[in-house]
């Protein structure tokens, strides 16, 4: 099998620490729908889709080159994507640092010829909490403060639905 026969499904994400996962799980307990497993909670920075395995070294290098700093994020309400039936933890005000990191990531991908093929025009930073979910009845949840300090390149394993971190970078 040649290296490009395997085309992993990839994304860049901010990966929460255990305390943030626990706080988000407390929100999940109050929601209808199918909760996302706590070990899969994350904030997608850029969904790359299926990519040839030959691109992995460049994608790992790009992760290391991003001008990223740790940033505070405050999730203060639940949102709902009706078309996908998803409930998500939302930020009232996405931090400029988060928006700058997203822009730098997309620009670096484009400069390397690795831009996502199907990227949304609008970036809605969120953490998906539940799938197959109606709109949340009660959006009064205790705010979740997250000091985001880990940026990762993740493979979504279609066979099991699990995630595998391929590369990780601590943000300082």
Tab-separated table of C-alpha atoms in Angstrom:
chain	number	residue	atom	x	y	z
A	1	UNK	CA	0.000	0.000	0.000
A	2	UNK	CA	1.472	3.347	-0.999
A	3	UNK	CA	1.553	6.167	1.605
A	4	UNK	CA	-1.168	8.118	-0.233
A	5	UNK	CA	-3.618	5.198	-0.308
A	6	UNK	CA	-4.621	6.074	3.260
A	7	UNK	CA	-6.360	9.460	3.323
A	8	UNK	CA	-6.999	10.371	6.946
A	9	UNK	CA	-9.777	12.773	7.897
A	10	UNK	CA	-8.028	15.624	9.712
A	11	UNK	CA	-8.628	18.812	11.648
A	12	UNK	CA	-6.765	21.335	13.793
A	13	UNK	CA	-8.315	21.988	17.189
A	14	UNK	CA	-7.871	23.522	20.599
A	15	UNK	CA	-7.881	20.611	23.045
A	16	UNK	CA	-9.351	21.176	26.534
A	17	UNK	CA	-7.778	20.137	29.813
A	18	UNK	CA	-9.518	17.769	32.252
A	19	UNK	CA	-11.117	20.556	34.327
A	20	UNK	CA	-12.638	22.178	31.226
A	21	UNK	CA	-13.923	18.797	30.012
A	22	UNK	CA	-15.568	18.207	33.405
A	23	UNK	CA	-17.230	21.646	33.355
A	24	UNK	CA	-18.535	21.083	29.823
A	25	UNK	CA	-19.773	17.611	30.824
A	26	UNK	CA	-21.846	19.291	33.557
A	27	UNK	CA	-23.586	21.266	30.793
A	28	UNK	CA	-24.182	18.058	28.846
A	29	UNK	CA	-26.047	16.508	31.772
A	30	UNK	CA	-28.746	19.177	31.360
A	31	UNK	CA	-29.220	18.696	27.612
A	32	UNK	CA	-31.350	16.411	25.475
A	33	UNK	CA	-29.783	14.518	22.608
A	34	UNK	CA	-26.801	12.202	22.369
A	35	UNK	CA	-23.901	13.652	24.392
A	36	UNK	CA	-20.478	13.839	22.769
A	37	UNK	CA	-18.011	11.720	24.755
A	38	UNK	CA	-15.938	13.882	27.100
A	39	UNK	CA	-12.665	12.684	25.522
A	40	UNK	CA	-13.863	14.040	22.155
A	41	UNK	CA	-14.760	17.582	23.278
A	42	UNK	CA	-12.722	20.198	21.409
A	43	UNK	CA	-12.922	23.492	19.532
A	44	UNK	CA	-12.240	22.954	15.818
A	45	UNK	CA	-9.961	25.606	14.406
A	46	UNK	CA	-9.860	24.260	10.835
A	47	UNK	CA	-11.468	21.143	9.374
A	48	UNK	CA	-9.153	19.788	6.689
A	49	UNK	CA	-11.213	16.817	5.492
A	50	UNK	CA	-9.632	13.732	3.946
A	51	UNK	CA	-6.016	14.435	3.038
A	52	UNK	CA	-3.304	12.295	1.462
A	53	UNK	CA	-0.943	10.838	4.061
A	54	UNK	CA	1.917	12.513	2.162
A	55	UNK	CA	0.640	15.897	3.469
A	56	UNK	CA	1.027	14.910	7.129
A	57	UNK	CA	4.628	16.139	7.521
A	58	UNK	CA	3.703	19.582	6.168
A	59	UNK	CA	0.597	19.727	8.357
A	60	UNK	CA	2.665	18.819	11.431
A	61	UNK	CA	5.246	21.478	10.530
A	62	UNK	CA	2.513	24.074	10.072
A	63	UNK	CA	1.227	23.338	13.578
A	64	UNK	CA	4.645	24.197	14.997
A	65	UNK	CA	4.914	27.415	12.987
A	66	UNK	CA	1.627	29.006	14.009
A	67	UNK	CA	2.103	32.118	16.146
A	68	UNK	CA	-0.108	30.828	18.920
A	69	UNK	CA	-0.389	31.912	22.518
A	70	UNK	CA	-2.528	30.492	25.312
A	71	UNK	CA	-5.836	32.303	25.485
A	72	UNK	CA	-8.775	32.578	27.841
A	73	UNK	CA	-12.118	31.455	26.426
A	74	UNK	CA	-15.425	31.919	28.229
A	75	UNK	CA	-18.345	29.734	27.201
A	76	UNK	CA	-21.486	31.350	28.555
A	77	UNK	CA	-24.453	29.930	26.645
A	78	UNK	CA	-25.632	27.016	24.542
A	79	UNK	CA	-26.246	27.348	20.825
A	80	UNK	CA	-28.052	25.087	18.376
A	81	UNK	CA	-27.363	24.246	14.741
A	82	UNK	CA	-30.861	23.200	13.656
A	83	UNK	CA	-29.849	21.675	10.312
A	84	UNK	CA	-27.304	19.354	11.976
A	85	UNK	CA	-29.326	18.966	15.231
A	86	UNK	CA	-26.291	19.907	17.338
A	87	UNK	CA	-26.134	21.689	20.679
A	88	UNK	CA	-22.894	23.494	21.347
A	89	UNK	CA	-21.155	25.576	23.975
A	90	UNK	CA	-20.876	29.130	22.681
A	91	UNK	CA	-18.787	32.196	23.391
A	92	UNK	CA	-20.606	35.511	23.714
A	93	UNK	CA	-17.421	37.225	22.578
A	94	UNK	CA	-14.800	35.171	20.690
A	95	UNK	CA	-11.431	36.483	21.836
A	96	UNK	CA	-9.287	38.399	19.339
A	97	UNK	CA	-6.516	35.875	20.061
A	98	UNK	CA	-8.762	33.011	18.916
A	99	UNK	CA	-9.817	34.835	15.761
A	100	UNK	CA	-6.172	35.748	15.029
A	101	UNK	CA	-5.085	32.124	15.492
A	102	UNK	CA	-7.807	30.942	13.122
A	103	UNK	CA	-6.811	33.550	10.509
A	104	UNK	CA	-3.109	32.644	10.820
A	105	UNK	CA	-3.938	28.946	10.439
A	106	UNK	CA	-6.046	29.493	7.321
A	107	UNK	CA	-3.435	31.803	5.795
A	108	UNK	CA	-0.601	29.329	6.463
A	109	UNK	CA	-2.629	26.480	4.961
A	110	UNK	CA	-3.335	28.549	1.845
A	111	UNK	CA	0.327	29.564	1.482
A	112	UNK	CA	1.375	25.907	1.622
A	113	UNK	CA	-1.276	24.887	-0.911
A	114	UNK	CA	-3.078	22.938	1.816
A	115	UNK	CA	-6.219	25.038	2.230
A	116	UNK	CA	-9.330	23.045	3.151
A	117	UNK	CA	-11.411	22.150	0.123
A	118	UNK	CA	-14.756	22.768	1.820
A	119	UNK	CA	-14.324	25.550	4.327
A	120	UNK	CA	-17.210	27.566	5.676
A	121	UNK	CA	-17.122	31.300	4.995
A	122	UNK	CA	-17.993	32.019	8.594
A	123	UNK	CA	-16.085	30.729	11.606
A	124	UNK	CA	-18.380	29.967	14.551
A	125	UNK	CA	-16.097	28.914	17.404
A	126	UNK	CA	-17.866	26.296	19.520
A	127	UNK	CA	-17.594	22.985	21.339
A	128	UNK	CA	-20.195	20.436	20.216
A	129	UNK	CA	-21.919	19.016	23.295
A	130	UNK	CA	-24.742	16.852	21.902
A	131	UNK	CA	-25.867	15.422	18.570
A	132	UNK	CA	-29.380	14.455	17.420
A	133	UNK	CA	-30.560	17.202	19.755
A	134	UNK	CA	-33.494	19.593	19.824
A	135	UNK	CA	-32.859	23.222	20.746
A	136	UNK	CA	-31.875	23.480	24.413
A	137	UNK	CA	-34.848	24.255	26.647
A	138	UNK	CA	-32.723	25.765	29.414
A	139	UNK	CA	-29.727	27.811	28.378
A	140	UNK	CA	-28.937	28.977	31.915
A	141	UNK	CA	-25.627	27.230	32.535
A	142	UNK	CA	-22.736	28.268	34.757
A	143	UNK	CA	-20.089	29.862	32.516
A	144	UNK	CA	-17.100	27.674	31.655
A	145	UNK	CA	-13.732	29.420	31.674
A	146	UNK	CA	-11.050	27.626	29.644
A	147	UNK	CA	-7.435	28.684	29.425
A	148	UNK	CA	-6.806	27.145	25.991
A	149	UNK	CA	-3.180	26.065	25.908
A	150	UNK	CA	-2.988	23.041	23.602
A	151	UNK	CA	-3.272	23.079	19.819
A	152	UNK	CA	-3.515	19.704	18.084
A	153	UNK	CA	-3.678	18.024	14.691
A	154	UNK	CA	-6.287	15.271	14.950
A	155	UNK	CA	-7.317	12.319	12.834
A	156	UNK	CA	-10.976	11.335	12.978
A	157	UNK	CA	-11.096	7.542	12.714
A	158	UNK	CA	-14.138	6.720	10.630
A	159	UNK	CA	-14.203	3.049	11.620
A	160	UNK	CA	-14.575	3.700	15.371
A	161	UNK	CA	-15.579	7.348	15.573
A	162	UNK	CA	-12.593	7.966	17.840
A	163	UNK	CA	-10.028	10.734	17.550
A	164	UNK	CA	-6.278	10.261	17.441
A	165	UNK	CA	-3.962	13.180	18.143
A	166	UNK	CA	-1.202	13.142	15.515
A	167	UNK	CA	0.674	16.212	16.722
A	168	UNK	CA	0.329	18.523	19.693
A	169	UNK	CA	1.713	21.896	20.632
A	170	UNK	CA	1.577	23.597	24.015
A	171	UNK	CA	0.647	27.265	23.803
A	172	UNK	CA	2.343	29.643	26.206
